[in-house]
Coordinates of C-alpha atoms in Angstrom, one line a residue:
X1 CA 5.3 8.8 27.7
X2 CA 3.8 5.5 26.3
X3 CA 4.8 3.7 23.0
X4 CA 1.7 5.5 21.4
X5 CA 2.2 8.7 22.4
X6 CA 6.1 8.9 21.2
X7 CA 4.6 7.3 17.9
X8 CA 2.2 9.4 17.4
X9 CA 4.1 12.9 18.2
X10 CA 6.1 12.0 15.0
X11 CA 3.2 10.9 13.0
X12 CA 1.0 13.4 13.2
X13 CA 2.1 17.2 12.4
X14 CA -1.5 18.3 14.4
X15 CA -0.2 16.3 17.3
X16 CA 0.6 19.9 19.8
X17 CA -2.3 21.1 18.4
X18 CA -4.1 18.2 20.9
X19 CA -4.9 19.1 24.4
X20 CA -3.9 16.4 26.7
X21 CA -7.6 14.5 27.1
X22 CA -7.8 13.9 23.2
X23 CA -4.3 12.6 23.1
X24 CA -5.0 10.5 26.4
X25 CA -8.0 9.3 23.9
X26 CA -6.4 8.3 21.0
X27 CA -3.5 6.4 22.7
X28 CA -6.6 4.7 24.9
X29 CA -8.1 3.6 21.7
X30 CA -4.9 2.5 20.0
X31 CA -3.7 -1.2 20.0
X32 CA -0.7 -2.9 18.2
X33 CA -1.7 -5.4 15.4
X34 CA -0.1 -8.2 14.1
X35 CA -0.8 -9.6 10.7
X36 CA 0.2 -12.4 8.9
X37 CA 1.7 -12.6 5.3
X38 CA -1.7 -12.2 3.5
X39 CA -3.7 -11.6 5.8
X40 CA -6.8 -9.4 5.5
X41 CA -6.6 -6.2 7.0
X42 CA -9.6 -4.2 5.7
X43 CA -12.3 -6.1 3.9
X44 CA -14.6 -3.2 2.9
X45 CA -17.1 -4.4 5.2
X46 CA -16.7 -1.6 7.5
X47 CA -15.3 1.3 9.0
X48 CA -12.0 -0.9 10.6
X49 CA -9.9 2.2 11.5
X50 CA -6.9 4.1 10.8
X51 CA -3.4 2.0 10.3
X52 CA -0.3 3.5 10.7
X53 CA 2.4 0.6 9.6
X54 CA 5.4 0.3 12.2
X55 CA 6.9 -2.8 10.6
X56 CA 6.2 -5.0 7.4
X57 CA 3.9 -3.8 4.4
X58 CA 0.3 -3.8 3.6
X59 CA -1.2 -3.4 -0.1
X60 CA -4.3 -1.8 -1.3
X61 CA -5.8 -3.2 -4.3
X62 CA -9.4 -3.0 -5.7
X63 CA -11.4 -6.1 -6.3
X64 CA -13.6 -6.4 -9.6
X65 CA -17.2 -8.2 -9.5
X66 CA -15.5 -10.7 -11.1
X67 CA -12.9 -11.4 -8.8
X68 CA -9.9 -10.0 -10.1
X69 CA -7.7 -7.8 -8.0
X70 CA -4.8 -4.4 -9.1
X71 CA -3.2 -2.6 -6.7
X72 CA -3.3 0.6 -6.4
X73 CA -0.5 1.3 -4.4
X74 CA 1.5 -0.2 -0.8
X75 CA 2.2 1.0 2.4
X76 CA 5.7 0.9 4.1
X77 CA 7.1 1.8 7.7
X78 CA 5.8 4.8 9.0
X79 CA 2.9 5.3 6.7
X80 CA -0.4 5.6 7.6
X81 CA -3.7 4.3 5.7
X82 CA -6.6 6.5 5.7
X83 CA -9.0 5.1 3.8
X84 CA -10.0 2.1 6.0
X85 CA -11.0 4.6 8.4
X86 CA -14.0 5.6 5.6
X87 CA -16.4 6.8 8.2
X88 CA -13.9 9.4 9.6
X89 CA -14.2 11.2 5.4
X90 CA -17.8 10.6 5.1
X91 CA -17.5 12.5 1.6
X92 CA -14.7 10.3 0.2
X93 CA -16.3 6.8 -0.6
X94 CA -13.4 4.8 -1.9
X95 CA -13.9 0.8 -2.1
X96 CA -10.2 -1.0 -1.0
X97 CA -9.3 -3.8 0.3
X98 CA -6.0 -4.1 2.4
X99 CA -4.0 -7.0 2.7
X100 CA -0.6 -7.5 4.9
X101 CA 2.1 -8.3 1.6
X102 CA 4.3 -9.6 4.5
X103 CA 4.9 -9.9 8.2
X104 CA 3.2 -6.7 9.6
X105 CA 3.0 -5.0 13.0
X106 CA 0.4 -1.8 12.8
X107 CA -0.9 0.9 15.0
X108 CA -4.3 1.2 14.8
X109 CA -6.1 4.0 16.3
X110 CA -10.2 3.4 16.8
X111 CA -12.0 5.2 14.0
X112 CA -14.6 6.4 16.5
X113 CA -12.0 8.6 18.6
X114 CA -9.8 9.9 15.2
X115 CA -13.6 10.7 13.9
X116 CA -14.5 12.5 17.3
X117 CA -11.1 14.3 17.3
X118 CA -11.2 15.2 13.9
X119 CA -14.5 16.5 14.3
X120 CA -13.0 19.1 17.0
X121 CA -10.0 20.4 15.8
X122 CA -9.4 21.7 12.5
X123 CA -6.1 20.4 11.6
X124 CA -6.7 16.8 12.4
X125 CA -9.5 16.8 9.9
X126 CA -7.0 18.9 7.5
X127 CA -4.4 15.8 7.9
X128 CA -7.3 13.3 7.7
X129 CA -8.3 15.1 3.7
X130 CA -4.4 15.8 2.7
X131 CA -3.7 11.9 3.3
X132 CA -6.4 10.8 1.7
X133 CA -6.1 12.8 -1.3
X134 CA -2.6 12.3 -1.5
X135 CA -3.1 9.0 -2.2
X136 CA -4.9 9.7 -4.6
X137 CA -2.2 10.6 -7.0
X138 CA -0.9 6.9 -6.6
X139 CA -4.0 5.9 -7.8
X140 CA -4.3 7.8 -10.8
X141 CA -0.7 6.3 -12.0
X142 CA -2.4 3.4 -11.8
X143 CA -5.3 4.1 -13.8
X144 CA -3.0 6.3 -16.3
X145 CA -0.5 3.1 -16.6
X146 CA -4.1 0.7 -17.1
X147 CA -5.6 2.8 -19.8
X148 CA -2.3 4.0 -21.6
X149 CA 0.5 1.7 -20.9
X150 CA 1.1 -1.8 -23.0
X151 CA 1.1 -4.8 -20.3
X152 CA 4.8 -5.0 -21.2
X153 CA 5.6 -1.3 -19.7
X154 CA 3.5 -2.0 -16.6
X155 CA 5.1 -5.4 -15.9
X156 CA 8.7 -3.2 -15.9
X157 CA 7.3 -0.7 -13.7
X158 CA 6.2 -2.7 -11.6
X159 CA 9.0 -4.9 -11.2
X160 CA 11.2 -1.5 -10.7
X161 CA 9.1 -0.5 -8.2
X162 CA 9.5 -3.5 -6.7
X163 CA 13.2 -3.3 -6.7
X164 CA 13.2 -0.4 -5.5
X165 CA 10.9 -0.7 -2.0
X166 CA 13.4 -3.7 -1.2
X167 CA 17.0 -2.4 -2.3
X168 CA 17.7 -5.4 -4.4
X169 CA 17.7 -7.1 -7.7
X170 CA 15.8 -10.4 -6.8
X171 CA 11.9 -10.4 -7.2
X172 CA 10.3 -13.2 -4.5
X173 CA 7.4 -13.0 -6.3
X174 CA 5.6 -15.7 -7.9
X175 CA 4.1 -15.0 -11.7
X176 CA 0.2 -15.3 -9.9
X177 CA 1.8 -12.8 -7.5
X178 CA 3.1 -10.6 -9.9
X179 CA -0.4 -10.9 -11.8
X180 CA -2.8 -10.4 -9.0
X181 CA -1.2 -6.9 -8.2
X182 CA -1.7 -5.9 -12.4
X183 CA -5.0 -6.9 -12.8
X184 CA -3.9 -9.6 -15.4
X185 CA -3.6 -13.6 -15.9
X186 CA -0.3 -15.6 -14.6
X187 CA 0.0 -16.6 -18.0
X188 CA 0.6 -12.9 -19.6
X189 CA 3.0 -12.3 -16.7
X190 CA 4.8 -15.5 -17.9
X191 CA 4.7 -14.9 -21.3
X192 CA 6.3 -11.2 -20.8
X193 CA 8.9 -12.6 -18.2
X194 CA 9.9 -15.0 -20.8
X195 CA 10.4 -12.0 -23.8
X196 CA 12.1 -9.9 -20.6
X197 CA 14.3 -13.1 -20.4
X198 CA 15.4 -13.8 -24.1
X199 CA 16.2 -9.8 -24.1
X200 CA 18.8 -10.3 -21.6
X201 CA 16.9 -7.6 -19.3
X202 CA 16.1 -10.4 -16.7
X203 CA 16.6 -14.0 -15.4
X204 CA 13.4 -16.0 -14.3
X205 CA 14.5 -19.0 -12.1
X206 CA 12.9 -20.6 -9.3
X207 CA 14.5 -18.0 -6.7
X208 CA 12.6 -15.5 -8.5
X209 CA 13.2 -12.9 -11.0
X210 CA 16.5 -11.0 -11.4
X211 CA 16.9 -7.9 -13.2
X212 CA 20.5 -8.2 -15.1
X213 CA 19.9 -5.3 -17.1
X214 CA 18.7 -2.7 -15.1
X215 CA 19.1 0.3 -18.0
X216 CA 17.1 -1.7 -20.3
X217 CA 14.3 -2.5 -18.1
X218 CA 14.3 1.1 -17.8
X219 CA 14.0 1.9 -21.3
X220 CA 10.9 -0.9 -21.4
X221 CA 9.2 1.4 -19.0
X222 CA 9.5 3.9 -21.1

């Protein structure tokens, strides 16, 4: 059994469903990627294919017309992004760029053969939808946070979240950093760090950004 194919048996719930041949051809058209820290991943040019991420983390953000980005939501070890594989859900049209957020090794499976699986067998195609759609939950937050949240209860969300995905107090982050995944200018990111800081809720150095007061950055994020 090849790297793929133990991979992939855990990955994907259809995977028995497969006979032999079609999981032959997926792990045929499967490679191991490496990206960069920022690299581009999927530039929306394209049908690139389907990423699972074995190590790192990629982010998914939308771009406006006039060139500012929010992400909608990031993908850690073990999950898989769909929707750069658009021409395997022809009836989902969903405009993202991905982008490695750090040092990223990915699976990526040939959207021709997922597309010509999926095509064949039912609960591929089922897996294909549920993933897709179940993203897009994440990206509803977002739009629910944009449209009804102040810039100051996103900014503490986002810098729980943070927290969260890497276990530990200290945001890495620069404020442009910070800003590029709300959808808002460096200097409103500073400007909010700087209340966060005279609250006692956080201390801005240039290490980062350290929550101190975890409680009431949780009570900013309402």
């Amino acid at each position: 059994m090849n790297e793929f194919e133990t991979a992939y048996q855990s990955y994907f719930p259809f995977w028995e469903e497969l006979t032999a041949a079609d999981r032959a051809l997926l792990c045929q058209q499967s490679s191991i990627v490496r990206f960069e820290k920022a690299q581009m991943v999927h530039d929306n040019s394209g049908c690139t294919g389907l990423f699972i991420v074995k190590s790192g983390r990629l982010r998914l953000y939308m771009l406006s017309e006039e060139g500012k980005e929010i992400t909608l939501y990031r993908l850690l070890p073990g999950e898989i992004c769909m929707l750069s594989a658009s021409c395997v859900l022809e009836s989902i049209t969903f405009d993202v760029f991905v982008e490695a957020e750090e040092p990223s090794d990915c699976y990526m499976i040939a959207a021709s053969a997922f597309g010509e699986i999926s095509a064949r067998v039912p609960a591929a195609k089922i897996y294909a939808l549920e993933t897709a759609v179940g993203r897009f939950s994440d990206v509803m937050w977002i739009m629910q946070q944009v449209v009804f949240m102040s810039m100051d209860q996103r900014l503490a969300l986002f810098l729980l979240e943070d927290a969260g995905i890497n276990d530990q107090m200290l945001i890495t982050m620069t404020h442009e950093q910070i800003a590029r995944h709300l959808g808002t200018a460096r200097e409103v990111v500073s400007r909010m760090l700087k209340r966060f800081a005279g609250d006692g809720v956080v201390e801005v150095s240039r290490k980062g950004i350290r929550i101190l007061d975890m409680k009431k950055l949780r009570d900013l994020a309402g």
